[in-house]
Structures are given as C-alpha cells and as structure tokens.
mmCIF file of C-alpha atoms and ligand atoms in Angstrom:
data_model
loop_
_atom_site.group_PDB
_atom_site.id
_atom_site.type_symbol
_atom_site.label_atom_id
_atom_site.label_comp_id
_atom_site.label_asym_id
_atom_site.label_seq_id
_atom_site.Cartn_x
_atom_site.Cartn_y
_atom_site.Cartn_z
ATOM 1 C CA MET A 1 7.013 6.351 22.162
ATOM 2 C CA ALA A 2 10.122 8.476 22.626
ATOM 3 C CA THR A 3 10.213 11.887 20.963
ATOM 4 C CA THR A 4 13.483 10.906 19.245
ATOM 5 C CA GLN A 5 11.368 9.052 16.713
ATOM 6 C CA TYR A 6 10.640 12.462 15.163
ATOM 7 C CA ASP A 7 12.709 14.882 13.069
ATOM 8 C CA PRO A 8 12.254 18.503 14.235
ATOM 9 C CA ASP A 9 12.519 19.824 10.663
ATOM 10 C CA CYS A 10 9.952 17.429 9.150
ATOM 11 C CA ILE A 11 6.464 18.730 8.370
ATOM 12 C CA PHE A 12 4.829 15.328 8.907
ATOM 13 C CA CYS A 13 6.644 14.923 12.242
ATOM 14 C CA LYS A 14 5.219 18.307 13.231
ATOM 15 C CA ILE A 15 1.732 17.081 12.296
ATOM 16 C CA LEU A 16 2.284 13.842 14.244
ATOM 17 C CA GLN A 17 3.236 15.841 17.330
ATOM 18 C CA GLY A 18 0.278 18.223 16.951
ATOM 19 C CA GLN A 19 2.549 21.207 16.270
ATOM 20 C CA ILE A 20 0.720 22.000 13.039
ATOM 21 C CA PRO A 21 -2.874 21.048 12.243
ATOM 22 C CA SER A 22 -4.128 18.232 10.075
ATOM 23 C CA THR A 23 -7.538 16.851 9.199
ATOM 24 C CA SER A 24 -7.345 13.382 10.687
ATOM 25 C CA LEU A 25 -9.310 10.370 9.425
ATOM 26 C CA PHE A 26 -7.817 7.561 11.506
ATOM 27 C CA GLU A 27 -5.131 7.004 14.117
ATOM 28 C CA SER A 28 -3.454 4.015 15.753
ATOM 29 C CA ASP A 29 -0.335 3.614 17.912
ATOM 30 C CA ALA A 30 1.829 3.339 14.804
ATOM 31 C CA PHE A 31 0.030 5.366 12.083
ATOM 32 C CA LEU A 32 -1.887 8.583 11.424
ATOM 33 C CA VAL A 33 -4.093 9.039 8.348
ATOM 34 C CA PHE A 34 -5.051 12.589 7.354
ATOM 35 C CA LEU A 35 -6.364 14.424 4.301
ATOM 36 C CA ASP A 36 -3.802 15.699 1.795
ATOM 37 C CA ILE A 37 -3.895 19.491 1.802
ATOM 38 C CA ASN A 38 -3.568 19.636 -2.023
ATOM 39 C CA PRO A 39 -5.662 16.674 -3.122
ATOM 40 C CA ALA A 40 -5.424 15.056 -6.547
ATOM 41 C CA ASN A 41 -9.139 14.450 -5.953
ATOM 42 C CA ARG A 42 -11.167 15.442 -2.887
ATOM 43 C CA GLY A 43 -10.756 12.764 -0.225
ATOM 44 C CA HIS A 44 -7.080 12.123 -1.127
ATOM 45 C CA ALA A 45 -5.464 10.987 2.131
ATOM 46 C CA LEU A 46 -1.989 10.124 3.401
ATOM 47 C CA ILE A 47 -1.072 7.183 5.632
ATOM 48 C CA VAL A 48 1.928 8.230 7.738
ATOM 49 C CA PRO A 49 3.896 6.056 10.183
ATOM 50 C CA LYS A 50 4.545 7.691 13.564
ATOM 51 C CA ARG A 51 8.271 7.435 13.083
ATOM 52 C CA HIS A 52 10.541 9.570 10.940
ATOM 53 C CA VAL A 53 12.071 7.460 8.209
ATOM 54 C CA GLU A 54 12.589 8.817 4.719
ATOM 55 C CA THR A 55 11.546 5.972 2.464
ATOM 56 C CA VAL A 56 9.961 2.543 2.478
ATOM 57 C CA PHE A 57 13.496 1.122 2.366
ATOM 58 C CA ASP A 58 14.226 2.630 5.796
ATOM 59 C CA LEU A 59 11.067 1.363 7.498
ATOM 60 C CA PRO A 60 11.719 -1.277 10.171
ATOM 61 C CA GLU A 61 10.009 -4.666 9.947
ATOM 62 C CA GLY A 62 6.588 -4.968 11.508
ATOM 63 C CA TYR A 63 4.591 -2.204 9.811
ATOM 64 C CA GLY A 64 3.300 -4.187 6.842
ATOM 65 C CA GLU A 65 0.317 -6.054 8.187
ATOM 66 C CA GLU A 66 -1.267 -3.039 9.871
ATOM 67 C CA LEU A 67 -0.470 -0.845 6.873
ATOM 68 C CA ILE A 68 -2.422 -3.125 4.528
ATOM 69 C CA ALA A 69 -5.290 -3.278 7.030
ATOM 70 C CA ILE A 70 -5.405 0.543 7.178
ATOM 71 C CA MET A 71 -5.295 0.820 3.377
ATOM 72 C CA ARG A 72 -8.302 -1.466 3.202
ATOM 73 C CA LYS A 73 -10.264 0.095 6.083
ATOM 74 C CA VAL A 74 -9.688 3.776 5.309
ATOM 75 C CA GLY A 75 -9.540 3.268 1.540
ATOM 76 C CA LYS A 76 -12.981 1.653 1.511
ATOM 77 C CA ALA A 77 -14.355 4.433 3.748
ATOM 78 C CA ILE A 78 -13.000 7.119 1.400
ATOM 79 C CA MET A 79 -14.584 5.382 -1.588
ATOM 80 C CA LYS A 80 -17.897 5.073 0.238
ATOM 81 C CA ALA A 81 -17.914 8.666 1.485
ATOM 82 C CA THR A 82 -16.848 10.243 -1.817
ATOM 83 C CA GLY A 83 -18.682 7.924 -4.199
ATOM 84 C CA ALA A 84 -15.380 7.072 -5.867
ATOM 85 C CA THR A 85 -15.423 4.145 -8.282
ATOM 86 C CA GLY A 86 -11.663 3.543 -8.128
ATOM 87 C CA MET A 87 -8.683 4.128 -5.888
ATOM 88 C CA ASN A 88 -4.963 4.534 -6.483
ATOM 89 C CA ILE A 89 -2.622 3.673 -3.616
ATOM 90 C CA LEU A 90 0.726 5.268 -4.400
ATOM 91 C CA GLN A 91 4.028 5.730 -2.622
ATOM 92 C CA ASN A 92 7.007 7.791 -3.790
ATOM 93 C CA ASN A 93 10.610 7.191 -2.714
ATOM 94 C CA TYR A 94 13.248 9.935 -3.181
ATOM 95 C CA ALA A 95 12.914 13.225 -5.030
ATOM 96 C CA ASP A 96 13.527 11.681 -8.452
ATOM 97 C CA ALA A 97 10.365 9.616 -7.948
ATOM 98 C CA GLY A 98 8.373 12.694 -6.937
ATOM 99 C CA GLN A 99 8.766 12.461 -3.154
ATOM 100 C CA ALA A 100 8.327 16.015 -1.826
ATOM 101 C CA VAL A 101 8.068 15.198 1.894
ATOM 102 C CA PRO A 102 10.951 12.985 3.073
ATOM 103 C CA HIS A 103 8.861 11.077 5.630
ATOM 104 C CA VAL A 104 7.518 7.841 4.188
ATOM 105 C CA HIS A 105 3.800 7.916 3.377
ATOM 106 C CA TRP A 106 1.196 6.232 1.215
ATOM 107 C CA HIS A 107 -1.334 8.152 -0.894
ATOM 108 C CA LEU A 108 -4.948 6.978 -0.983
ATOM 109 C CA ILE A 109 -6.419 8.714 -4.045
ATOM 110 C CA PRO A 110 -10.107 8.240 -4.804
ATOM 111 C CA ARG A 111 -10.792 7.987 -8.531
ATOM 112 C CA PHE A 112 -13.788 8.740 -10.693
ATOM 113 C CA ALA A 113 -14.508 7.865 -14.314
ATOM 114 C CA GLY A 114 -13.203 10.646 -16.528
ATOM 115 C CA ASP A 115 -11.508 12.525 -13.676
ATOM 116 C CA GLY A 116 -8.573 13.384 -15.913
ATOM 117 C CA LEU A 117 -5.840 11.943 -13.673
ATOM 118 C CA LEU A 118 -3.856 10.134 -16.302
ATOM 119 C CA PRO A 119 -1.577 7.124 -15.821
ATOM 120 C CA TRP A 120 2.110 7.538 -16.605
ATOM 121 C CA SER A 121 3.392 6.845 -20.113
ATOM 122 C CA THR A 122 4.955 3.485 -20.877
ATOM 123 C CA LYS A 123 8.192 2.390 -22.546
ATOM 124 C CA THR A 124 9.164 -0.736 -24.433
ATOM 125 C CA TYR A 125 12.086 -3.177 -24.177
ATOM 126 C CA ALA A 126 14.377 -3.610 -27.143
ATOM 127 C CA ASP A 127 13.923 -6.755 -29.222
ATOM 128 C CA GLY A 128 16.205 -9.556 -28.120
ATOM 129 C CA ASP A 129 17.080 -10.270 -24.527
ATOM 130 C CA GLU A 130 16.934 -6.834 -22.885
ATOM 131 C CA MET A 131 13.948 -7.752 -20.692
ATOM 132 C CA ALA A 132 15.341 -11.138 -19.627
ATOM 133 C CA SER A 133 18.789 -9.649 -19.120
ATOM 134 C CA LEU A 134 17.488 -6.899 -16.831
ATOM 135 C CA ALA A 135 15.389 -9.408 -14.871
ATOM 136 C CA GLY A 136 18.509 -11.527 -14.401
ATOM 137 C CA LYS A 137 20.469 -8.519 -13.172
ATOM 138 C CA ILE A 138 17.763 -7.673 -10.619
ATOM 139 C CA ARG A 139 17.470 -11.269 -9.400
ATOM 140 C CA SER A 140 21.253 -11.442 -8.982
ATOM 141 C CA VAL A 141 21.193 -8.663 -6.381
ATOM 142 C CA LEU A 142 18.108 -9.769 -4.434
HETATM 143 P P1 AMP B 201 4.942 13.221 -1.935
HETATM 144 O O1 AMP B 201 5.121 14.040 -3.183
HETATM 145 O O2 AMP B 201 4.667 11.765 -2.215
HETATM 146 O O3 AMP B 201 6.072 13.428 -0.951
HETATM 147 O O4 AMP B 201 3.608 13.760 -1.276
HETATM 148 C C1 AMP B 201 3.587 14.746 -0.309
HETATM 149 C C2 AMP B 201 2.159 15.148 -0.129
HETATM 150 O O5 AMP B 201 2.037 15.826 1.105
HETATM 151 C C3 AMP B 201 1.625 16.096 -1.210
HETATM 152 O O6 AMP B 201 0.517 15.475 -1.875
HETATM 153 C C4 AMP B 201 1.216 17.335 -0.424
HETATM 154 O O7 AMP B 201 0.047 17.930 -0.913
HETATM 155 C C5 AMP B 201 1.044 16.785 0.963
HETATM 156 N N1 AMP B 201 1.221 17.749 2.055
HETATM 157 C C6 AMP B 201 2.271 18.595 2.238
HETATM 158 N N2 AMP B 201 2.100 19.316 3.358
HETATM 159 C C7 AMP B 201 0.929 18.918 3.900
HETATM 160 C C8 AMP B 201 0.189 19.302 5.064
HETATM 161 N N3 AMP B 201 0.635 20.241 5.905
HETATM 162 N N4 AMP B 201 -0.994 18.681 5.307
HETATM 163 C C9 AMP B 201 -1.451 17.746 4.460
HETATM 164 N N5 AMP B 201 -0.810 17.333 3.354
HETATM 165 C C10 AMP B 201 0.367 17.918 3.065
HETATM 166 ZN ZN1 ZN B 202 9.110 13.062 9.769
#
C-alpha cells in the first residue's frame, strides 16, 4: 500500500509503520491488532485499520466483513487467554464521544464478574411522543 495512507502526526500511523513499538496480537493486509497500553482490563486490545481515517464514518466500504471476523477470532482468543467471562467491543467517534486518538479503532475489552467497569448511566424519554418523534426525525435523514 502507498505510504500516503498514513498521517505523519498520528500515533497509530506511527505504530502501523513500525516507527514506535506495539505489542501485536494479529495482523492482516488491512488491519493490525495490538494491546492497549493503558488497559481497562489486562488483555484490552485495539483493532486498527492500516489506513488513516478519523472515524467509522470516514472508513471506505469493504472493511466490515474482515473486521467482524477479526473481532470474533481475536476476541475469543483474548477471552480464552485471560479467562474473561465477558467482552465489550467499543468504538468511539470524535472527542465528545471519548475518542482520544483520531484514527478509527475498535476496543476489545475482556470483562470479569465484579471487575468494577460500570456501564454508562441511562436517560428516559418524556411521556408522549418524544421517542417516536425522534425516531421519525432519524429515519427522515437516513
Ligand atoms: P480512544 O479513547 O477510543 O481514542 O482510545 C485510544 C486508546 O489508545 C486508549 O485506550 C489508549 O490507552 C490507547 N493508546 C494510546 N497510545 C497507545 C500506544 N502507543 N500503544 C497502545 N495503545 C495506545
Ligand atoms: Zn493514523
């Protein structure tokens, strides 16, 4: 692949080019999977496409099928190797959603009963048609 697929200022692009080290778990032509340096739990890994795009909305077609296959293959291996009894697969888009590294990636986070990683809090819809109205608004811009 051409080097123009990378951004010289991006930490994940530097990892993909071998300019800074990572602890790799799996690699294909299109993806690298390596351990997160600050894991939510030990074994927390990141699936990173070998192309600099910021968010999932910027990713070209054609990555989906292999991405799911890698989630399943590496995710199961992490669970087996760590003894995890659960796994979160998470992906943040833009800073307001908690994205710290602006190169799209998926988190594989092994989970254990009572590990203290809490789910986010929930909200409610107002009585009446707020839920249906919002669904209609979303469908209208699909
Ligand atoms: P996000 O907040 O979704 O952008 O996640 C970025 C993740 O990248 C965080 O969990 C960081 O711990 C992780 N990270 C940042 N730099 C490195 C690095 N050099 N090697 C491995 N993981 C990293
Ligand atoms: Zn990048």
